[in-house]
mmCIF file of C-alpha atoms in Angstrom:
data_model
loop_
_atom_site.group_PDB
_atom_site.id
_atom_site.type_symbol
_atom_site.label_atom_id
_atom_site.label_comp_id
_atom_site.label_asym_id
_atom_site.label_seq_id
_atom_site.Cartn_x
_atom_site.Cartn_y
_atom_site.Cartn_z
ATOM 1 C CA UNK B 601 15.075 -37.458 21.950
ATOM 2 C CA UNK B 602 13.192 -35.623 19.215
ATOM 3 C CA UNK B 603 14.216 -31.968 19.149
ATOM 4 C CA UNK B 604 12.807 -28.812 17.562
ATOM 5 C CA UNK B 605 14.234 -25.270 17.899
ATOM 6 C CA UNK B 606 12.993 -21.714 17.364
ATOM 7 C CA UNK B 607 14.779 -18.379 17.807
ATOM 8 C CA UNK B 608 13.553 -14.870 18.618
ATOM 9 C CA UNK B 609 15.201 -11.452 18.381
ATOM 10 C CA UNK B 610 14.403 -8.348 20.422
ATOM 11 C CA UNK B 611 13.246 -4.994 19.021
ATOM 12 C CA UNK B 612 16.870 -3.858 19.306
ATOM 13 C CA UNK B 613 18.068 -6.287 16.640
ATOM 14 C CA UNK B 614 18.864 -4.310 13.453
ATOM 15 C CA UNK B 615 16.368 -6.266 11.337
ATOM 16 C CA UNK B 616 13.649 -5.521 13.878
ATOM 17 C CA UNK B 617 14.705 -1.863 14.001
ATOM 18 C CA UNK B 618 14.059 -1.745 10.238
ATOM 19 C CA UNK B 619 10.644 -3.408 10.660
ATOM 20 C CA UNK B 620 9.645 -1.069 13.488
ATOM 21 C CA UNK B 621 10.699 2.068 11.606
ATOM 22 C CA UNK B 622 8.799 0.898 8.515
ATOM 23 C CA UNK B 623 5.659 0.187 10.521
ATOM 24 C CA UNK B 624 5.993 3.496 12.365
ATOM 25 C CA UNK B 625 5.599 5.084 8.921
ATOM 26 C CA UNK B 626 2.515 2.903 8.266
ATOM 27 C CA UNK B 627 1.053 4.045 11.610
ATOM 28 C CA UNK B 628 1.818 7.694 10.856
ATOM 29 C CA UNK B 629 -0.010 7.500 7.524
ATOM 30 C CA UNK B 630 -3.017 5.373 8.493
ATOM 31 C CA UNK B 631 -3.822 7.167 11.759
ATOM 32 C CA UNK B 632 -4.325 10.338 9.679
ATOM 33 C CA UNK B 633 -5.494 8.796 6.396
ATOM 34 C CA UNK B 634 -7.180 5.371 6.710
ATOM 35 C CA UNK B 635 -7.169 5.075 2.911
ATOM 36 C CA UNK B 636 -3.428 5.617 2.630
ATOM 37 C CA UNK B 637 -1.384 3.133 0.632
ATOM 38 C CA UNK B 638 2.045 2.329 2.022
ATOM 39 C CA UNK B 639 4.880 0.004 1.060
ATOM 40 C CA UNK B 640 8.027 1.474 2.547
ATOM 41 C CA UNK B 641 11.200 -0.568 2.961
ATOM 42 C CA UNK B 642 13.932 0.329 5.440
ATOM 43 C CA UNK B 643 17.634 -0.511 5.381
ATOM 44 C CA UNK B 644 19.689 0.114 8.518
ATOM 45 C CA UNK B 645 23.451 0.048 8.002
ATOM 46 C CA UNK B 646 25.877 1.590 10.444
ATOM 47 C CA UNK B 647 24.619 5.105 11.176
ATOM 48 C CA UNK B 648 22.579 5.237 7.953
ATOM 49 C CA UNK B 649 18.818 4.709 7.728
ATOM 50 C CA UNK B 650 17.554 4.444 4.141
ATOM 51 C CA UNK B 651 13.799 4.572 3.519
ATOM 52 C CA UNK B 652 12.516 3.511 0.098
ATOM 53 C CA UNK B 653 9.288 2.312 -1.483
ATOM 54 C CA UNK B 654 5.941 3.745 -2.507
ATOM 55 C CA UNK B 655 3.337 5.816 -0.664
ATOM 56 C CA UNK B 656 0.029 7.276 -1.844
ATOM 57 C CA UNK B 657 -1.714 9.335 0.815
ATOM 58 C CA UNK B 658 -3.304 12.650 1.683
ATOM 59 C CA UNK B 659 -0.601 12.860 4.369
ATOM 60 C CA UNK B 660 2.479 14.571 2.950
ATOM 61 C CA UNK B 661 5.507 13.734 5.077
ATOM 62 C CA UNK B 662 8.546 16.000 4.885
ATOM 63 C CA UNK B 663 12.151 14.921 5.309
ATOM 64 C CA UNK B 664 11.981 16.256 8.888
ATOM 65 C CA UNK B 665 8.907 14.088 9.518
ATOM 66 C CA UNK B 666 10.736 10.978 8.370
ATOM 67 C CA UNK B 667 13.789 11.898 10.420
ATOM 68 C CA UNK B 668 11.610 12.344 13.507
ATOM 69 C CA UNK B 669 9.841 9.008 12.927
ATOM 70 C CA UNK B 670 13.195 7.229 12.660
ATOM 71 C CA UNK B 671 14.744 8.793 15.760
ATOM 72 C CA UNK B 672 11.573 8.426 17.830
ATOM 73 C CA UNK B 673 11.245 4.744 16.884
ATOM 74 C CA UNK B 674 14.889 4.052 17.759
ATOM 75 C CA UNK B 675 14.557 5.910 21.061
ATOM 76 C CA UNK B 676 11.557 3.779 22.033
ATOM 77 C CA UNK B 677 13.526 0.669 21.110
ATOM 78 C CA UNK B 678 16.333 1.714 23.436
ATOM 79 C CA UNK B 679 18.841 3.481 21.167
ATOM 80 C CA UNK B 680 18.392 6.767 22.992
ATOM 81 C CA UNK B 681 21.957 7.846 23.701
ATOM 82 C CA UNK B 682 22.804 5.288 26.393
ATOM 83 C CA UNK B 683 25.937 6.762 28.051
ATOM 84 C CA UNK B 684 27.093 3.326 29.231
ATOM 85 C CA UNK B 685 27.905 2.268 25.653
ATOM 86 C CA UNK B 686 30.250 4.363 23.507
ATOM 87 C CA UNK B 687 29.417 5.597 20.029
ATOM 88 C CA UNK B 688 31.694 2.877 18.706
ATOM 89 C CA UNK B 689 29.880 0.160 20.645
ATOM 90 C CA UNK B 690 26.272 0.929 19.670
ATOM 91 C CA UNK B 691 24.099 3.339 17.706
ATOM 92 C CA UNK B 692 23.496 6.806 19.176
ATOM 93 C CA UNK B 693 20.655 9.034 17.909
ATOM 94 C CA UNK B 694 22.728 12.147 17.243
ATOM 95 C CA UNK B 695 24.881 10.166 14.774
ATOM 96 C CA UNK B 696 21.991 8.960 12.606
ATOM 97 C CA UNK B 697 21.772 9.992 8.956
ATOM 98 C CA UNK B 698 18.420 9.464 7.212
ATOM 99 C CA UNK B 699 17.957 9.175 3.451
ATOM 100 C CA UNK B 700 14.444 9.123 1.945
ATOM 101 C CA UNK B 701 13.724 7.556 -1.468
ATOM 102 C CA UNK B 702 9.915 7.417 -1.630
ATOM 103 C CA UNK B 703 7.895 7.187 -4.859
ATOM 104 C CA UNK B 704 4.176 7.226 -5.694
ATOM 105 C CA UNK B 705 2.437 3.847 -5.927
ATOM 106 C CA UNK B 706 1.838 2.754 -9.532
ATOM 107 C CA UNK B 707 -1.621 3.676 -10.909
ATOM 108 C CA UNK B 708 -1.626 0.226 -12.542
ATOM 109 C CA UNK B 709 -1.910 -1.249 -9.048
ATOM 110 C CA UNK B 710 -4.333 1.399 -7.777
ATOM 111 C CA UNK B 711 -6.964 0.603 -10.408
ATOM 112 C CA UNK B 712 -7.248 -2.971 -9.167
ATOM 113 C CA UNK B 713 -7.039 -2.264 -5.448
ATOM 114 C CA UNK B 714 -9.544 0.573 -4.968
ATOM 115 C CA UNK B 715 -12.566 -0.665 -6.874
ATOM 116 C CA UNK B 716 -15.651 1.381 -7.796
ATOM 117 C CA UNK B 717 -18.079 -0.793 -5.816
ATOM 118 C CA UNK B 718 -16.126 -0.194 -2.603
ATOM 119 C CA UNK B 719 -14.452 -3.604 -2.670
ATOM 120 C CA UNK B 720 -10.693 -3.821 -2.154
ATOM 121 C CA UNK B 721 -8.734 -5.925 -4.592
ATOM 122 C CA UNK B 722 -5.637 -7.702 -3.349
ATOM 123 C CA UNK B 723 -2.603 -5.427 -3.510
ATOM 124 C CA UNK B 724 -0.496 -8.245 -4.912
ATOM 125 C CA UNK B 725 -0.582 -11.908 -5.782
ATOM 126 C CA UNK B 726 0.853 -14.391 -3.307
ATOM 127 C CA UNK B 727 0.363 -17.124 -0.747
ATOM 128 C CA UNK B 728 -0.115 -16.805 3.013
ATOM 129 C CA UNK B 729 -0.136 -19.437 5.755
ATOM 130 C CA UNK B 730 -1.726 -19.241 9.181
ATOM 131 C CA UNK B 731 -1.007 -21.799 11.872
ATOM 132 C CA UNK B 732 -2.179 -22.722 15.340
ATOM 133 C CA UNK B 733 -1.268 -25.437 17.817
ATOM 134 C CA UNK B 734 -2.521 -26.602 21.201
ATOM 135 C CA UNK B 735 1.017 -26.788 22.632
ATOM 136 C CA UNK B 736 0.797 -23.518 24.578
ATOM 137 C CA UNK B 737 -1.879 -21.180 25.943
ATOM 138 C CA UNK B 738 -1.233 -18.803 23.041
ATOM 139 C CA UNK B 739 -2.142 -21.557 20.529
ATOM 140 C CA UNK B 740 1.406 -21.305 19.240
ATOM 141 C CA UNK B 741 4.231 -23.873 18.989
ATOM 142 C CA UNK B 742 6.110 -24.338 22.250
ATOM 143 C CA UNK B 743 9.617 -23.416 21.070
ATOM 144 C CA UNK B 744 8.825 -19.916 19.799
ATOM 145 C CA UNK B 745 6.403 -19.285 22.675
ATOM 146 C CA UNK B 746 9.106 -19.802 25.284
ATOM 147 C CA UNK B 747 11.847 -18.141 23.224
ATOM 148 C CA UNK B 748 9.618 -15.040 23.092
ATOM 149 C CA UNK B 749 8.965 -15.263 26.806
ATOM 150 C CA UNK B 750 12.707 -15.240 27.496
ATOM 151 C CA UNK B 751 13.424 -12.464 24.992
ATOM 152 C CA UNK B 752 10.713 -10.246 26.483
ATOM 153 C CA UNK B 753 12.129 -10.772 29.971
ATOM 154 C CA UNK B 754 15.740 -9.956 29.069
ATOM 155 C CA UNK B 755 14.773 -7.033 26.818
ATOM 156 C CA UNK B 756 12.591 -5.473 29.529
ATOM 157 C CA UNK B 757 15.491 -5.733 31.978
ATOM 158 C CA UNK B 758 17.868 -4.185 29.439
ATOM 159 C CA UNK B 759 15.611 -1.176 28.886
ATOM 160 C CA UNK B 760 15.202 -0.656 32.625
ATOM 161 C CA UNK B 761 18.927 -1.149 33.336
ATOM 162 C CA UNK B 762 20.917 0.542 30.552
ATOM 163 C CA UNK B 763 23.968 0.560 32.818
ATOM 164 C CA UNK B 764 24.097 -3.237 32.518
ATOM 165 C CA UNK B 765 22.674 -4.529 29.217
ATOM 166 C CA UNK B 766 22.105 -3.345 25.666
ATOM 167 C CA UNK B 767 18.910 -3.998 23.730
ATOM 168 C CA UNK B 768 20.197 -6.085 20.784
ATOM 169 C CA UNK B 769 19.174 -9.480 22.175
ATOM 170 C CA UNK B 770 18.635 -12.988 20.789
ATOM 171 C CA UNK B 771 17.077 -16.026 22.439
ATOM 172 C CA UNK B 772 16.634 -19.589 21.275
ATOM 173 C CA UNK B 773 14.752 -22.540 22.750
ATOM 174 C CA UNK B 774 14.989 -26.219 21.853
ATOM 175 C CA UNK B 775 12.054 -28.422 22.834
ATOM 176 C CA UNK B 776 12.494 -32.162 23.373
ATOM 177 C CA UNK B 777 9.365 -34.063 22.354
ATOM 178 C CA UNK B 778 10.841 -37.423 23.280
ATOM 179 C CA UNK B 779 9.807 -39.009 19.985
ATOM 180 C CA UNK B 780 8.256 -38.139 16.623
ATOM 181 C CA UNK B 781 4.791 -39.249 17.715
ATOM 182 C CA UNK B 782 4.802 -36.697 20.554
ATOM 183 C CA UNK B 783 5.937 -34.032 18.094
ATOM 184 C CA UNK B 784 3.104 -34.861 15.701
ATOM 185 C CA UNK B 785 0.605 -34.960 18.584
ATOM 186 C CA UNK B 786 1.723 -31.659 20.204
ATOM 187 C CA UNK B 787 3.123 -33.179 23.389
ATOM 188 C CA UNK B 788 6.369 -31.390 24.355
ATOM 189 C CA UNK B 789 8.268 -33.202 27.088
ATOM 190 C CA UNK B 790 10.908 -30.724 28.238
ATOM 191 C CA UNK B 791 12.959 -27.653 27.374
ATOM 192 C CA UNK B 792 16.206 -29.233 26.212
ATOM 193 C CA UNK B 793 18.378 -26.177 25.449
ATOM 194 C CA UNK B 794 18.208 -22.414 25.990
ATOM 195 C CA UNK B 795 20.475 -19.884 24.273
ATOM 196 C CA UNK B 796 20.542 -16.209 25.276
ATOM 197 C CA UNK B 797 22.839 -13.580 23.813
ATOM 198 C CA UNK B 798 22.635 -10.106 25.357
ATOM 199 C CA UNK B 799 25.180 -7.273 25.039
ATOM 200 C CA UNK B 800 26.631 -6.035 28.308
ATOM 201 C CA UNK B 801 28.668 -2.990 29.275
ATOM 202 C CA UNK B 802 32.432 -3.193 28.950
ATOM 203 C CA UNK B 803 32.981 -3.267 32.712
ATOM 204 C CA UNK B 804 30.817 -6.366 33.332
ATOM 205 C CA UNK B 805 32.733 -9.647 33.439
ATOM 206 C CA UNK B 806 31.267 -12.745 31.810
ATOM 207 C CA UNK B 807 30.592 -14.546 35.101
ATOM 208 C CA UNK B 808 28.489 -11.637 36.375
ATOM 209 C CA UNK B 809 26.642 -11.387 33.064
ATOM 210 C CA UNK B 810 25.838 -15.093 33.021
ATOM 211 C CA UNK B 811 24.593 -15.066 36.602
ATOM 212 C CA UNK B 812 22.395 -12.051 35.835
ATOM 213 C CA UNK B 813 20.850 -13.627 32.726
ATOM 214 C CA UNK B 814 20.447 -17.003 34.435
ATOM 215 C CA UNK B 815 18.361 -15.297 37.082
ATOM 216 C CA UNK B 816 16.214 -13.685 34.368
ATOM 217 C CA UNK B 817 15.702 -17.086 32.754
ATOM 218 C CA UNK B 818 14.595 -18.554 36.086
ATOM 219 C CA UNK B 819 12.134 -15.684 36.607
ATOM 220 C CA UNK B 820 10.730 -15.633 33.062
ATOM 221 C CA UNK B 821 7.764 -17.864 33.864
ATOM 222 C CA UNK B 822 8.732 -20.920 31.843
ATOM 223 C CA UNK B 823 6.402 -23.832 32.677
ATOM 224 C CA UNK B 824 7.787 -25.909 35.543
ATOM 225 C CA UNK B 825 6.624 -29.065 33.811
ATOM 226 C CA UNK B 826 9.098 -28.357 30.983
ATOM 227 C CA UNK B 827 11.927 -26.298 32.486
ATOM 228 C CA UNK B 828 14.359 -27.909 34.904
ATOM 229 C CA UNK B 829 17.330 -25.672 35.622
ATOM 230 C CA UNK B 830 19.475 -28.650 36.563
ATOM 231 C CA UNK B 831 18.752 -30.587 33.369
ATOM 232 C CA UNK B 832 18.264 -27.909 30.708
ATOM 233 C CA UNK B 833 21.397 -27.064 28.721
ATOM 234 C CA UNK B 834 21.887 -23.287 28.953
ATOM 235 C CA UNK B 835 24.228 -21.146 26.855
ATOM 236 C CA UNK B 836 24.530 -17.479 27.832
ATOM 237 C CA UNK B 837 26.697 -15.322 25.555
ATOM 238 C CA UNK B 838 28.521 -18.450 24.370
ATOM 239 C CA UNK B 839 31.358 -16.505 22.675
ATOM 240 C CA UNK B 840 32.231 -14.968 26.044
ATOM 241 C CA UNK B 841 32.221 -11.310 24.955
ATOM 242 C CA UNK B 842 29.303 -9.349 23.525
ATOM 243 C CA UNK B 843 29.692 -5.595 23.953
ATOM 244 C CA UNK B 844 29.566 -4.198 20.407
ATOM 245 C CA UNK B 845 26.023 -4.325 19.018
ATOM 246 C CA UNK B 846 23.308 -2.533 16.984
ATOM 247 C CA UNK B 847 23.447 -1.643 13.279
ATOM 248 C CA UNK B 848 27.036 -0.450 13.729
ATOM 249 C CA UNK B 849 28.025 -4.101 13.801
ATOM 250 C CA UNK B 850 25.195 -5.864 11.920
ATOM 251 C CA UNK B 851 22.988 -4.285 9.252
ATOM 252 C CA UNK B 852 19.206 -4.601 9.276
ATOM 253 C CA UNK B 853 16.527 -4.885 6.604
ATOM 254 C CA UNK B 854 12.728 -5.049 6.638
ATOM 255 C CA UNK B 855 11.230 -8.500 6.165
ATOM 256 C CA UNK B 856 14.305 -10.501 7.113
ATOM 257 C CA UNK B 857 12.801 -12.020 10.260
ATOM 258 C CA UNK B 858 9.701 -13.718 8.834
ATOM 259 C CA UNK B 859 10.227 -16.914 10.837
ATOM 260 C CA UNK B 860 10.674 -14.951 14.069
ATOM 261 C CA UNK B 861 7.566 -12.919 13.206
ATOM 262 C CA UNK B 862 5.402 -15.982 12.581
ATOM 263 C CA UNK B 863 5.633 -19.560 13.872
ATOM 264 C CA UNK B 864 9.302 -20.155 14.551
ATOM 265 C CA UNK B 865 9.812 -22.451 11.583
ATOM 266 C CA UNK B 866 7.234 -24.954 12.841
ATOM 267 C CA UNK B 867 4.814 -24.247 9.964
ATOM 268 C CA UNK B 868 5.027 -22.989 6.372
ATOM 269 C CA UNK B 869 5.153 -19.249 5.744
ATOM 270 C CA UNK B 870 4.217 -17.184 2.707
ATOM 271 C CA UNK B 871 6.707 -15.426 0.516
ATOM 272 C CA UNK B 872 6.157 -11.848 1.685
ATOM 273 C CA UNK B 873 6.801 -9.780 4.789
ATOM 274 C CA UNK B 874 4.124 -8.031 6.816
ATOM 275 C CA UNK B 875 5.977 -5.007 8.153
ATOM 276 C CA UNK B 876 6.104 -1.880 5.955
ATOM 277 C CA UNK B 877 2.772 -2.584 4.208
ATOM 278 C CA UNK B 878 -0.763 -1.283 4.538
ATOM 279 C CA UNK B 879 -3.771 -3.617 4.917
ATOM 280 C CA UNK B 880 -4.451 -3.971 1.155
ATOM 281 C CA UNK B 881 -1.218 -5.914 0.854
ATOM 282 C CA UNK B 882 -2.364 -9.493 1.427
ATOM 283 C CA UNK B 883 1.057 -10.537 2.676
ATOM 284 C CA UNK B 884 -0.079 -8.717 5.809
ATOM 285 C CA UNK B 885 -3.869 -9.047 5.935
ATOM 286 C CA UNK B 886 -3.883 -12.592 4.533
ATOM 287 C CA UNK B 887 -1.551 -13.825 7.263
ATOM 288 C CA UNK B 888 -3.788 -12.299 9.929
ATOM 289 C CA UNK B 889 -6.904 -13.906 8.446
ATOM 290 C CA UNK B 890 -5.281 -17.320 8.032
ATOM 291 C CA UNK B 891 -3.952 -17.240 11.602
ATOM 292 C CA UNK B 892 -7.419 -16.241 12.864
ATOM 293 C CA UNK B 893 -9.099 -19.177 11.102
ATOM 294 C CA UNK B 894 -6.461 -21.699 12.217
ATOM 295 C CA UNK B 895 -6.558 -20.516 15.835
ATOM 296 C CA UNK B 896 -10.341 -20.697 16.056
ATOM 297 C CA UNK B 897 -10.330 -24.233 14.602
ATOM 298 C CA UNK B 898 -7.837 -25.462 17.209
ATOM 299 C CA UNK B 899 -9.534 -23.554 20.047
ATOM 300 C CA UNK B 900 -12.821 -25.193 19.047
ATOM 301 C CA UNK B 901 -11.237 -28.575 19.730
ATOM 302 C CA UNK B 902 -11.514 -29.739 16.112
ATOM 303 C CA UNK B 903 -7.768 -30.372 15.755
ATOM 304 C CA UNK B 904 -4.547 -30.267 17.743
ATOM 305 C CA UNK B 905 -2.842 -28.164 15.093
ATOM 306 C CA UNK B 906 -3.901 -26.548 11.870
ATOM 307 C CA UNK B 907 -2.421 -24.861 8.794
ATOM 308 C CA UNK B 908 -4.595 -22.572 6.691
ATOM 309 C CA UNK B 909 -3.346 -21.484 3.275
ATOM 310 C CA UNK B 910 -4.803 -18.546 1.349
ATOM 311 C CA UNK B 911 -3.779 -17.273 -2.069
ATOM 312 C CA UNK B 912 -4.683 -14.134 -4.003
ATOM 313 C CA UNK B 913 -4.387 -12.581 -7.454
ATOM 314 C CA UNK B 914 -3.516 -8.898 -7.740
ATOM 315 C CA UNK B 915 -6.609 -6.735 -8.132
ATOM 316 C CA UNK B 916 -8.978 -9.620 -7.301
ATOM 317 C CA UNK B 917 -10.879 -9.501 -4.012
ATOM 318 C CA UNK B 918 -11.780 -13.144 -3.379
ATOM 319 C CA UNK B 919 -8.934 -15.520 -2.603
ATOM 320 C CA UNK B 920 -7.971 -17.817 -5.455
ATOM 321 C CA UNK B 921 -7.698 -20.732 -3.037
ATOM 322 C CA UNK B 922 -8.437 -21.668 0.565
ATOM 323 C CA UNK B 923 -7.212 -24.878 2.160
ATOM 324 C CA UNK B 924 -7.162 -26.296 5.682
ATOM 325 C CA UNK B 925 -4.639 -28.952 6.745
ATOM 326 C CA UNK B 926 -4.875 -30.300 10.296
ATOM 327 C CA UNK B 927 -1.832 -32.536 9.776
ATOM 328 C CA UNK B 928 -3.798 -35.637 10.719
ATOM 329 C CA UNK B 929 -4.844 -34.286 14.128
ATOM 330 C CA UNK B 930 -8.534 -33.531 13.430
ATOM 331 C CA UNK B 931 -11.339 -35.167 15.398
ATOM 332 C CA UNK B 932 -13.053 -38.156 13.702
ATOM 333 C CA UNK B 933 -16.229 -36.254 12.817
ATOM 334 C CA UNK B 934 -14.480 -33.437 10.923
ATOM 335 C CA UNK B 935 -11.889 -33.835 8.174
ATOM 336 C CA UNK B 936 -9.828 -31.299 6.231
ATOM 337 C CA UNK B 937 -12.200 -31.321 3.239
ATOM 338 C CA UNK B 938 -15.118 -30.415 5.467
ATOM 339 C CA UNK B 939 -13.148 -27.682 7.213
ATOM 340 C CA UNK B 940 -11.909 -26.182 3.939
ATOM 341 C CA UNK B 941 -15.422 -26.085 2.499
ATOM 342 C CA UNK B 942 -16.819 -24.575 5.702
ATOM 343 C CA UNK B 943 -14.226 -21.782 5.717
ATOM 344 C CA UNK B 944 -14.848 -20.947 2.055
ATOM 345 C CA UNK B 945 -18.618 -20.811 2.616
ATOM 346 C CA UNK B 946 -18.614 -18.791 5.848
ATOM 347 C CA UNK B 947 -15.667 -16.377 5.648
ATOM 348 C CA UNK B 948 -15.408 -13.902 2.762
ATOM 349 C CA UNK B 949 -11.647 -13.428 3.259
ATOM 350 C CA UNK B 950 -11.511 -10.467 0.870
ATOM 351 C CA UNK B 951 -9.108 -7.651 1.825
ATOM 352 C CA UNK B 952 -12.141 -5.490 2.650
ATOM 353 C CA UNK B 953 -13.672 -8.183 4.891
ATOM 354 C CA UNK B 954 -10.367 -8.756 6.679
ATOM 355 C CA UNK B 955 -9.779 -5.011 7.082
ATOM 356 C CA UNK B 956 -13.224 -4.419 8.587
ATOM 357 C CA UNK B 957 -13.091 -7.529 10.772
ATOM 358 C CA UNK B 958 -9.840 -6.493 12.447
ATOM 359 C CA UNK B 959 -9.998 -2.683 11.901
ATOM 360 C CA UNK B 960 -6.692 -2.828 10.032
ATOM 361 C CA UNK B 961 -7.253 0.647 8.605
ATOM 362 C CA UNK B 962 -7.526 2.204 12.067
ATOM 363 C CA UNK B 963 -4.381 1.510 14.105
ATOM 364 C CA UNK B 964 -4.371 3.335 17.432
ATOM 365 C CA UNK B 965 -2.952 3.277 20.951
ATOM 366 C CA UNK B 966 -6.275 1.864 22.152
ATOM 367 C CA UNK B 967 -6.322 -1.104 19.735
ATOM 368 C CA UNK B 968 -2.960 -1.874 18.173
ATOM 369 C CA UNK B 969 -0.129 -0.076 16.429
ATOM 370 C CA UNK B 970 1.706 -1.778 13.608
ATOM 371 C CA UNK B 971 5.055 -0.695 15.067
ATOM 372 C CA UNK B 972 4.266 -2.555 18.292
ATOM 373 C CA UNK B 973 3.198 -5.605 16.291
ATOM 374 C CA UNK B 974 6.541 -5.465 14.469
ATOM 375 C CA UNK B 975 8.333 -5.383 17.814
ATOM 376 C CA UNK B 976 6.528 -8.368 19.346
ATOM 377 C CA UNK B 977 5.772 -10.612 16.358
ATOM 378 C CA UNK B 978 2.916 -10.637 13.873
ATOM 379 C CA UNK B 979 0.974 -13.443 15.563
ATOM 380 C CA UNK B 980 0.628 -15.041 18.977
ATOM 381 C CA UNK B 981 -0.234 -11.966 21.073
ATOM 382 C CA UNK B 982 -3.749 -12.208 22.524
ATOM 383 C CA UNK B 983 -4.148 -8.411 22.368
ATOM 384 C CA UNK B 984 -4.178 -8.352 18.554
ATOM 385 C CA UNK B 985 -7.649 -8.249 16.930
ATOM 386 C CA UNK B 986 -6.792 -11.193 14.655
ATOM 387 C CA UNK B 987 -6.086 -13.335 17.743
ATOM 388 C CA UNK B 988 -9.713 -13.191 18.942
ATOM 389 C CA UNK B 989 -11.593 -16.456 19.481
ATOM 390 C CA UNK B 990 -14.996 -15.175 18.441
ATOM 391 C CA UNK B 991 -15.662 -17.896 15.839
ATOM 392 C CA UNK B 992 -15.075 -20.844 18.154
ATOM 393 C CA UNK B 993 -18.767 -21.540 18.689
ATOM 394 C CA UNK B 994 -19.371 -21.473 14.931
ATOM 395 C CA UNK B 995 -16.678 -24.090 14.387
ATOM 396 C CA UNK B 996 -17.865 -26.233 17.299
ATOM 397 C CA UNK B 997 -21.156 -26.825 15.477
ATOM 398 C CA UNK B 998 -19.215 -28.869 12.921
ATOM 399 C CA UNK B 999 -18.243 -31.525 15.463
#
């Protein structure tokens, strides 16, 4: 055996609630003011929602606006006054207390970001990593792909059946590659272990809960070549009881689920979170650009997997470094040096270029909303603009 594991949490997890609320604020600002600057952190503890950070925008939000954003976001998540869970068992909207601690963004940062020639300087220094792999249709590692598939299935059921399950859900998938060579070559052999934890109503016994979730696992669409119900080890609510949930029993904070948001621990990640930030913050836009480059390289058949690293200096538009690492899986005619040089020559990768390429300053229901991205993960969803494969033909010319 050679095993690798990734976990996923649902939108109802307190950390994800914080991310979704923060990005709901980003959406509120940018849909009305595309030039707005937002960096708002959210802390969810018990019945308290604390919003801090910096905002510069023509949109002036009142306390009532923030309170509405919070309650609306939580209602969409599933904390909408579910009568099947008591106010001691999970968060209810009429109990929520919101505190707002928002400041203006420093003019020292503004002078480097919004430049006179129309260029956008990086909103901070830092490093970002994008990754792609041929292990799954999404060009993502297998473990997080299937953990997300399971989480989406159970969460959807929970929202549709509030008399049975709550929305604070975790899933985990362990992939058996058989040996290290298969792992390095992106050849998963089987799903070794599945873990699902989902809160249920007080009246549901553990046997009923486990049978219900087992059925959801079987219907989730896991690949038959990897999932064998008779051989896969499956843990469902392994402690036996899981009724109490939400921020009443586990606090939440923006940016605490970076691994869940990205590549499930399979690849390096940068030091900053994406949620809560506008597009000038390269922690967000840089990740999207690096993922886009890596995905197009793998989709072009130039490598089985690929890591792209970008770095930036605050107030400087061009990245300070660009590197491509295919982890030894590139085709013979193209090496990492050639790929790195090609990316630097053909992709500007400035915050302005990234913003225009993916319309990051114009979130909408028709394209994407940052709050929905926060709920489903920052990468790996084909609907996101930065997941497009429109540079594949360009990369293929290198082969």
